């Protein structure tokens, strides 16, 4: 009596690849949906290495849950998904009937847990799960989740050009997701604009000279100077002097401007929205680089100044042009000591 053993079938292998790329196509769609929703909610700061790998690993697990629900609903309503339809695949019961939602949910849950290990430790463990599922399909002609849910995937064997074109679409979709994750916003700060008042007509010069002079004097009284880590204002100014301190656990000023900006956005919500605090932070970066500071150190100065101004009740503090008579003569020519004007607004 002889025992027959199953052996891998080349025809099964040719049917495995359309299923693989169809799942990746649907996965890419779920990534696009997730990143789009997070961006609309304003919760998606740009990600750069090495945080990119961590974000992808965590995001893969969350997107896997979205894929689980997406696939079960699409199969229930249409009998296929967007990815499966691109590769000419449909899912049905073994008797050829359309399955109900609980069965498709059980199938999708099996594919998520056993076919991808729930994307935990992505991509290493996931690649191992894919290889194991591929070998199982070549050997048995079905996957574990199809066996458990009593379903089958049907579709004609695709020509190579069809499979290659579909795979190229999948890779392109993942490329778009990666670009959206790494799209930096730290370098997009608009340079500070200088307001210029229109020249009054000659007949009004005498009348406007006195109010303009008074306004200039009042504005000058509001402008202080950053000296040795302190925001120093005139004694007769309504604004009180205060020390500029770094927020707790701020990265070193030697770090890159991108890393510092990402830290500020993750730690303090007011740096994320396009409000005065965020604009002031980047205005300080521009002003600091103009006096000789590296971009990272200049942005650190912006983070510290905005943080300190809010903490002591001075409001949002902006860089301002220091009147010539207010520039400390002893350190005016040494940019490394950072002599900048400062103006705070409540």
Coordinates of C-alpha atoms in Angstrom, one line a residue:
X1 CA 0.0 0.0 0.0
X2 CA 1.6 3.2 -1.1
X3 CA 1.0 6.7 0.4
X4 CA 0.7 9.6 -2.0
X5 CA 2.2 12.9 -0.9
X6 CA 1.1 16.3 -2.3
X7 CA 3.8 18.2 -4.2
X8 CA 4.0 21.8 -5.2
X9 CA 2.2 22.6 -8.4
X10 CA 3.4 25.1 -10.9
X11 CA -0.1 26.0 -11.9
X12 CA -0.9 26.7 -8.3
X13 CA 2.1 29.0 -8.1
X14 CA 0.8 30.9 -11.1
X15 CA -2.5 31.5 -9.2
X16 CA -0.8 32.5 -6.0
X17 CA 0.9 35.7 -7.3
X18 CA -2.4 37.4 -8.5
X19 CA -3.8 36.8 -5.0
X20 CA -0.7 38.2 -3.4
X21 CA -0.6 41.4 -5.5
X22 CA -4.4 41.8 -5.2
X23 CA -4.0 41.8 -1.4
X24 CA -1.2 44.3 -1.6
X25 CA -3.3 46.5 -3.9
X26 CA -6.0 46.6 -1.3
X27 CA -3.5 47.2 1.4
X28 CA -2.1 50.2 -0.5
X29 CA -5.7 51.6 -0.8
X30 CA -6.1 51.3 3.0
X31 CA -2.8 53.1 3.5
X32 CA -4.0 55.9 1.2
X33 CA -7.4 56.1 3.1
X34 CA -5.7 56.2 6.5
X35 CA -3.0 58.8 5.6
X36 CA -5.6 60.9 3.9
X37 CA -8.0 60.9 6.9
X38 CA -5.2 61.7 9.3
X39 CA -4.0 64.6 7.2
X40 CA -7.5 66.0 7.0
X41 CA -7.6 65.9 10.8
X42 CA -4.3 67.7 11.0
X43 CA -2.7 64.8 12.9
X44 CA 0.1 63.9 10.4
X45 CA 3.4 65.6 11.0
X46 CA 6.1 64.7 8.4
X47 CA 8.1 61.6 9.3
X48 CA 11.9 61.3 8.7
X49 CA 14.4 58.5 9.4
X50 CA 14.8 56.8 11.8
X51 CA 11.3 57.6 12.9
X52 CA 10.0 56.6 9.5
X53 CA 10.6 52.9 10.1
X54 CA 8.9 53.0 13.5
X55 CA 5.9 54.9 12.0
X56 CA 5.6 52.3 9.2
X57 CA 5.8 49.4 11.7
X58 CA 3.1 50.8 13.9
X59 CA 1.0 52.1 11.0
X60 CA 1.1 48.6 9.3
X61 CA -0.7 47.1 12.3
X62 CA -3.4 49.9 12.4
X63 CA -3.9 49.8 8.6
X64 CA -4.2 46.0 8.9
X65 CA -7.3 46.4 11.1
X66 CA -8.7 48.9 8.5
X67 CA -8.0 46.3 5.8
X68 CA -9.8 43.7 7.8
X69 CA -13.0 45.7 7.9
X70 CA -12.6 47.0 4.3
X71 CA -12.2 43.5 2.8
X72 CA -15.1 41.9 4.7
X73 CA -17.5 44.7 3.6
X74 CA -16.3 44.7 0.0
X75 CA -16.6 41.0 -0.3
X76 CA -20.1 41.0 1.2
X77 CA -21.4 43.7 -1.1
X78 CA -19.6 43.0 -4.3
X79 CA -18.0 39.5 -3.9
X80 CA -14.6 41.1 -4.7
X81 CA -12.4 44.0 -3.7
X82 CA -10.8 46.7 -5.7
X83 CA -7.5 44.9 -5.7
X84 CA -9.1 41.5 -6.5
X85 CA -11.1 43.0 -9.4
X86 CA -7.9 44.4 -10.9
X87 CA -6.5 40.9 -11.0
X88 CA -9.8 39.3 -12.1
X89 CA -10.5 37.5 -8.8
X90 CA -13.7 36.8 -6.9
X91 CA -14.5 35.1 -3.6
X92 CA -17.4 32.7 -3.1
X93 CA -18.5 29.7 -1.1
X94 CA -17.4 26.3 -2.3
X95 CA -20.9 25.7 -3.7
X96 CA -20.5 28.8 -5.8
X97 CA -22.8 31.0 -3.8
X98 CA -22.2 34.5 -2.4
X99 CA -21.2 34.4 1.2
X100 CA -22.6 36.4 4.1
X101 CA -20.7 39.0 6.1
X102 CA -19.9 36.8 9.2
X103 CA -18.2 34.3 6.9
X104 CA -16.2 36.9 5.0
X105 CA -15.2 38.6 8.3
X106 CA -14.0 35.2 9.6
X107 CA -12.0 34.7 6.4
X108 CA -10.5 38.2 6.5
X109 CA -9.6 37.7 10.1
X110 CA -7.8 34.5 9.3
X111 CA -5.9 36.2 6.5
X112 CA -4.9 39.0 8.8
X113 CA -3.8 36.8 11.7
X114 CA -2.3 33.8 9.8
X115 CA -1.5 35.3 6.5
X116 CA 0.3 38.4 7.8
X117 CA 0.7 37.7 11.6
X118 CA -1.4 40.8 12.1
X119 CA 1.5 42.9 10.7
X120 CA 3.3 42.7 14.1
X121 CA 7.0 43.1 13.7
X122 CA 6.5 44.4 10.2
X123 CA 8.1 43.7 7.8
X124 CA 10.2 40.7 9.1
X125 CA 7.5 38.6 10.6
X126 CA 5.1 39.6 7.8
X127 CA 7.5 38.4 5.1
X128 CA 7.8 35.1 6.9
X129 CA 4.0 34.7 7.1
X130 CA 3.7 35.5 3.3
X131 CA 6.3 32.9 2.4
X132 CA 4.6 30.3 4.6
X133 CA 1.2 31.0 3.1
X134 CA 2.6 30.8 -0.4
X135 CA 4.2 27.4 0.3
X136 CA 0.9 26.2 1.8
X137 CA -1.1 27.3 -1.3
X138 CA 1.3 25.7 -3.7
X139 CA 1.2 22.4 -1.7
X140 CA -2.6 22.2 -0.9
X141 CA -4.2 24.5 -3.5
X142 CA -5.9 26.5 -0.8
X143 CA -5.0 28.7 2.2
X144 CA -5.8 28.2 5.9
X145 CA -8.4 31.0 6.0
X146 CA -10.2 29.7 2.9
X147 CA -10.3 26.2 4.4
X148 CA -11.7 27.5 7.7
X149 CA -14.3 29.7 6.2
X150 CA -15.2 27.2 3.4
X151 CA -14.6 29.7 0.7
X152 CA -12.6 29.7 -2.5
X153 CA -11.1 32.3 -4.8
X154 CA -11.9 32.0 -8.5
X155 CA -10.4 33.7 -11.5
X156 CA -8.7 32.9 -14.8
X157 CA -4.9 32.6 -15.0
X158 CA -3.6 36.0 -16.0
X159 CA -1.1 36.7 -18.8
X160 CA 2.3 38.0 -17.6
X161 CA 1.7 41.5 -18.9
X162 CA -1.5 41.8 -16.8
X163 CA 0.2 40.6 -13.7
X164 CA 3.2 42.9 -14.2
X165 CA 1.0 45.9 -14.9
X166 CA -1.0 45.3 -11.7
X167 CA 2.2 44.8 -9.7
X168 CA 3.5 48.1 -11.0
X169 CA 0.3 49.9 -9.9
X170 CA 0.7 48.4 -6.4
X171 CA 4.3 49.6 -6.2
X172 CA 3.3 53.1 -7.5
X173 CA 0.6 53.3 -4.8
X174 CA 3.0 52.5 -2.0
X175 CA 5.4 55.1 -3.4
X176 CA 2.7 57.7 -3.1
X177 CA 2.0 56.7 0.5
X178 CA 5.7 56.9 1.3
X179 CA 5.9 60.4 -0.2
X180 CA 3.0 61.5 1.8
X181 CA 4.6 60.2 5.0
X182 CA 7.9 62.0 4.4
X183 CA 6.6 65.2 3.0
X184 CA 8.4 67.7 5.2
X185 CA 6.8 71.0 6.3
X186 CA 9.8 72.4 8.3
X187 CA 11.4 73.8 5.2
X188 CA 8.2 75.4 3.9
X189 CA 8.1 78.3 6.3
X190 CA 7.5 81.5 4.5
X191 CA 10.1 84.2 5.2
X192 CA 9.0 87.0 7.5
X193 CA 7.5 89.9 5.6
X194 CA 8.3 93.4 6.3
X195 CA 5.3 95.7 6.6
X196 CA 5.7 99.1 4.8
X197 CA 3.3 101.8 5.4
X198 CA 2.2 103.8 2.3
X199 CA 3.7 107.3 1.9
X200 CA 1.1 109.9 2.9
X201 CA 0.3 112.7 0.4
X202 CA 2.5 115.8 0.7
X203 CA -0.4 117.8 2.1
X204 CA -0.9 115.4 5.0
X205 CA 2.7 115.1 6.0
X206 CA 2.6 117.8 8.7
X207 CA -0.6 116.4 10.2
X208 CA 0.5 112.8 10.3
X209 CA 4.1 113.5 11.5
X210 CA 3.2 113.8 15.2
X211 CA 0.9 110.7 15.4
X212 CA 3.4 108.7 13.4
X213 CA 6.2 109.8 15.8
X214 CA 4.1 108.8 18.8
X215 CA 3.2 105.5 17.3
X216 CA 6.9 104.8 16.5
X217 CA 7.9 105.6 20.0
X218 CA 5.2 103.4 21.5
X219 CA 6.2 100.6 19.1
X220 CA 9.9 101.0 20.1
X221 CA 8.9 100.7 23.8
X222 CA 7.4 97.3 23.0
X223 CA 10.6 96.0 21.4
X224 CA 13.2 94.4 23.7
X225 CA 16.4 92.5 23.0
X226 CA 17.5 89.0 23.5
X227 CA 20.8 89.2 25.5
X228 CA 22.6 86.1 26.9
X229 CA 19.4 84.0 27.0
X230 CA 17.1 86.7 28.4
X231 CA 14.4 88.8 26.8
X232 CA 15.2 92.3 28.1
X233 CA 12.7 95.2 27.8
X234 CA 13.0 98.8 28.8
X235 CA 12.1 99.8 32.3
X236 CA 9.2 101.9 31.1
X237 CA 7.8 99.2 28.9
X238 CA 4.5 97.5 29.6
X239 CA 6.3 94.2 28.8
X240 CA 8.4 92.8 31.6
X241 CA 11.7 91.1 31.0
X242 CA 11.9 87.3 31.3
X243 CA 14.4 84.4 31.0
X244 CA 14.3 82.3 27.9
X245 CA 14.3 78.6 28.9
X246 CA 14.3 75.4 26.9
X247 CA 11.1 73.3 27.3
X248 CA 11.6 70.0 29.3
X249 CA 13.4 67.3 27.3
X250 CA 13.9 69.5 24.2
X251 CA 16.5 67.9 21.9
X252 CA 19.9 69.5 21.7
X253 CA 20.3 72.6 19.6
X254 CA 22.9 70.7 17.6
X255 CA 20.2 68.5 16.2
X256 CA 18.7 69.2 12.7
X257 CA 16.0 71.7 12.3
X258 CA 13.7 69.0 11.0
X259 CA 14.2 66.8 14.1
X260 CA 13.6 69.8 16.4
X261 CA 10.4 70.8 14.5
X262 CA 9.0 67.3 14.7
X263 CA 9.7 67.2 18.4
X264 CA 8.0 70.5 19.0
X265 CA 4.9 69.4 16.9
X266 CA 4.6 66.1 18.8
X267 CA 5.1 67.7 22.2
X268 CA 3.1 71.0 22.0
X269 CA -0.1 71.0 19.9
X270 CA 0.1 74.8 19.3
X271 CA 3.2 74.2 17.1
X272 CA 1.2 71.9 14.8
X273 CA -1.6 74.2 13.7
X274 CA -0.8 77.0 11.3
X275 CA -1.2 79.6 14.1
X276 CA 0.9 82.4 15.5
X277 CA 3.1 80.1 17.6
X278 CA 4.2 78.0 14.6
X279 CA 4.8 81.0 12.4
X280 CA 6.8 82.7 15.2
X281 CA 8.9 79.6 15.6
X282 CA 10.0 79.6 12.0
X283 CA 10.4 83.4 12.0
X284 CA 12.9 83.0 14.8
X285 CA 14.7 80.3 12.7
X286 CA 15.0 82.8 9.8
X287 CA 16.1 85.7 12.0
X288 CA 18.7 83.5 13.8
X289 CA 20.3 82.2 10.6
X290 CA 20.6 85.8 9.4
X291 CA 22.8 86.7 12.4
X292 CA 25.0 83.6 11.9
X293 CA 23.3 80.7 13.8
X294 CA 23.0 77.2 12.3
X295 CA 19.4 76.3 11.3
X296 CA 19.0 73.8 14.1
X297 CA 20.2 76.3 16.8
X298 CA 18.1 79.1 15.3
X299 CA 15.0 76.9 15.4
X300 CA 15.8 75.8 19.0
X301 CA 15.9 79.5 19.9
X302 CA 12.4 79.9 18.3
X303 CA 11.0 77.0 20.2
X304 CA 12.5 78.2 23.5
X305 CA 11.3 81.8 23.0
X306 CA 7.8 81.0 22.0
X307 CA 7.5 78.4 24.9
X308 CA 9.0 80.9 27.5
X309 CA 6.7 83.7 26.3
X310 CA 3.6 81.6 26.7
X311 CA 4.7 80.2 30.0
X312 CA 5.3 83.6 31.7
X313 CA 2.2 85.2 30.2
X314 CA 3.9 87.5 27.7
X315 CA 2.0 85.9 24.8
X316 CA 3.5 85.0 21.5
X317 CA 7.0 86.6 21.0
X318 CA 8.2 87.4 17.5
X319 CA 11.6 88.6 16.2
X320 CA 11.7 92.4 15.6
X321 CA 14.1 94.8 14.2
X322 CA 16.0 96.4 17.1
X323 CA 16.3 100.2 16.9
X324 CA 19.9 101.4 16.5
X325 CA 20.0 103.1 19.9
X326 CA 18.9 99.9 21.6
X327 CA 21.6 97.6 20.2
X328 CA 24.0 96.7 23.0
X329 CA 27.3 98.1 21.7
X330 CA 29.6 95.6 23.4
X331 CA 28.1 92.6 21.7
X332 CA 26.5 94.0 18.6
X333 CA 29.2 92.5 16.3
X334 CA 29.3 89.0 17.7
X335 CA 26.4 86.9 16.2
X336 CA 27.3 83.9 18.3
X337 CA 26.0 85.8 21.4
X338 CA 22.6 86.3 19.6
X339 CA 21.5 89.9 19.8
X340 CA 18.0 90.0 18.3
X341 CA 15.0 92.2 18.8
X342 CA 11.9 90.7 20.4
X343 CA 8.3 91.8 20.4
X344 CA 5.5 90.0 22.3
X345 CA 1.8 90.0 21.5
X346 CA -0.9 88.8 23.8

